[in-house]
Short mmCIF file of C-alpha atoms in Angstrom, two decimals:
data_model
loop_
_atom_site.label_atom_id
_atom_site.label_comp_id
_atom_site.label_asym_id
_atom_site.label_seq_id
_atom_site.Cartn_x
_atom_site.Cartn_y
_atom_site.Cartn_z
CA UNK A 1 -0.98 -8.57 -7.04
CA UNK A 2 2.12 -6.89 -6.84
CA UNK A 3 2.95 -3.48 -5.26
CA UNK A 4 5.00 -0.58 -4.09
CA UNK A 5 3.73 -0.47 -0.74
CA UNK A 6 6.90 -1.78 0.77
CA UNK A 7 8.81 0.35 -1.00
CA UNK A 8 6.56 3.80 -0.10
CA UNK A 9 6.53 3.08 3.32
CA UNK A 10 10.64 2.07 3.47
CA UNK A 11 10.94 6.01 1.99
CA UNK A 12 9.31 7.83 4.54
CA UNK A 13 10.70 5.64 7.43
CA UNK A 14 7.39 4.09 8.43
CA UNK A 15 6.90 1.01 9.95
CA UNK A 16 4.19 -1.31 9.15
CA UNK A 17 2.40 0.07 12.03
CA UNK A 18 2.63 3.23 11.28
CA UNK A 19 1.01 2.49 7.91
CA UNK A 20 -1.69 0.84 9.52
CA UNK A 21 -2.56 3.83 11.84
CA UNK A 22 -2.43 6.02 8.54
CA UNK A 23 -4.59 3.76 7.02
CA UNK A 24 -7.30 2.36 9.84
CA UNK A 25 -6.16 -0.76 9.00
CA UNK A 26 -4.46 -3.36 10.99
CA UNK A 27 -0.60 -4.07 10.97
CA UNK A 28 -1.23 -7.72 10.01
CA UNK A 29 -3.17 -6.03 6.94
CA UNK A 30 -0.46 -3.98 5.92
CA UNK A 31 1.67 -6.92 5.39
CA UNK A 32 -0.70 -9.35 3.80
CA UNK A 33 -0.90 -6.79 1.17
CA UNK A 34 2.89 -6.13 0.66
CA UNK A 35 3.45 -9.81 0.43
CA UNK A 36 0.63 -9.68 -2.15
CA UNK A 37 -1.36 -12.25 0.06
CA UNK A 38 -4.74 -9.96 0.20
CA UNK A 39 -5.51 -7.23 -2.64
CA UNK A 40 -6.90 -4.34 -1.12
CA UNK A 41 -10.60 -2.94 -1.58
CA UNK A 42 -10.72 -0.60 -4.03
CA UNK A 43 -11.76 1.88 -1.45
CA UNK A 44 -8.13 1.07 0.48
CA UNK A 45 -6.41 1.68 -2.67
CA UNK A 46 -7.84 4.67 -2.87
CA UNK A 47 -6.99 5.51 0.36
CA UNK A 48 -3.02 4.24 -0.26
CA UNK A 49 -2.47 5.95 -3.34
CA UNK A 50 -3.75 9.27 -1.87
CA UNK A 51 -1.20 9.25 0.88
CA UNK A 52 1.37 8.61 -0.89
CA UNK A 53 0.37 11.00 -3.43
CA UNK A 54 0.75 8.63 -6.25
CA UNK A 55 -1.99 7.02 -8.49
CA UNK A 56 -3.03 3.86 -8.09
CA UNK A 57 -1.55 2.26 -11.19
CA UNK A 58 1.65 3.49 -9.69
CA UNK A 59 1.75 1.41 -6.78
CA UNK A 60 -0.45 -2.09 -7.30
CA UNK A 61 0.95 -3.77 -10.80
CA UNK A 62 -1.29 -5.97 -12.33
CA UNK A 63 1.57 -7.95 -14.32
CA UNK A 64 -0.38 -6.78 -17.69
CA UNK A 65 2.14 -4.88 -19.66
#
């Protein structure tokens, strides 16, 4: 699935690790997901799109237009 995630976390100067401490993830996590190798739980989509204060359409793309 693709994302924003990259993107986000590039605008507020965040490293992967960073994200991953926001998000009680690991780093490794972080970037499976931003190289749309894992989809995250709904739960950790949640979680994403409320820190960046964004809904969750807005940052995973499904590809369906």
């Amino acid at each position: 699935m693709e994302n924003r995630l990259r993107i986000l976390r590039a605008e507020r100067g965040w490293s992967q690790a960073e994200l991953a401490g926001h998000l009680d993830v690991s780093r490794q996590a972080v970037n499976a997901i931003e190289t749309g190798k894992y989809d995250p739980s709904l739960p950790l989509a949640f979680k994403v799109a409320r820190l960046f204060e964004q809904s969750i359409e807005q940052i995973f793309l499904d590809g369906v237009e």
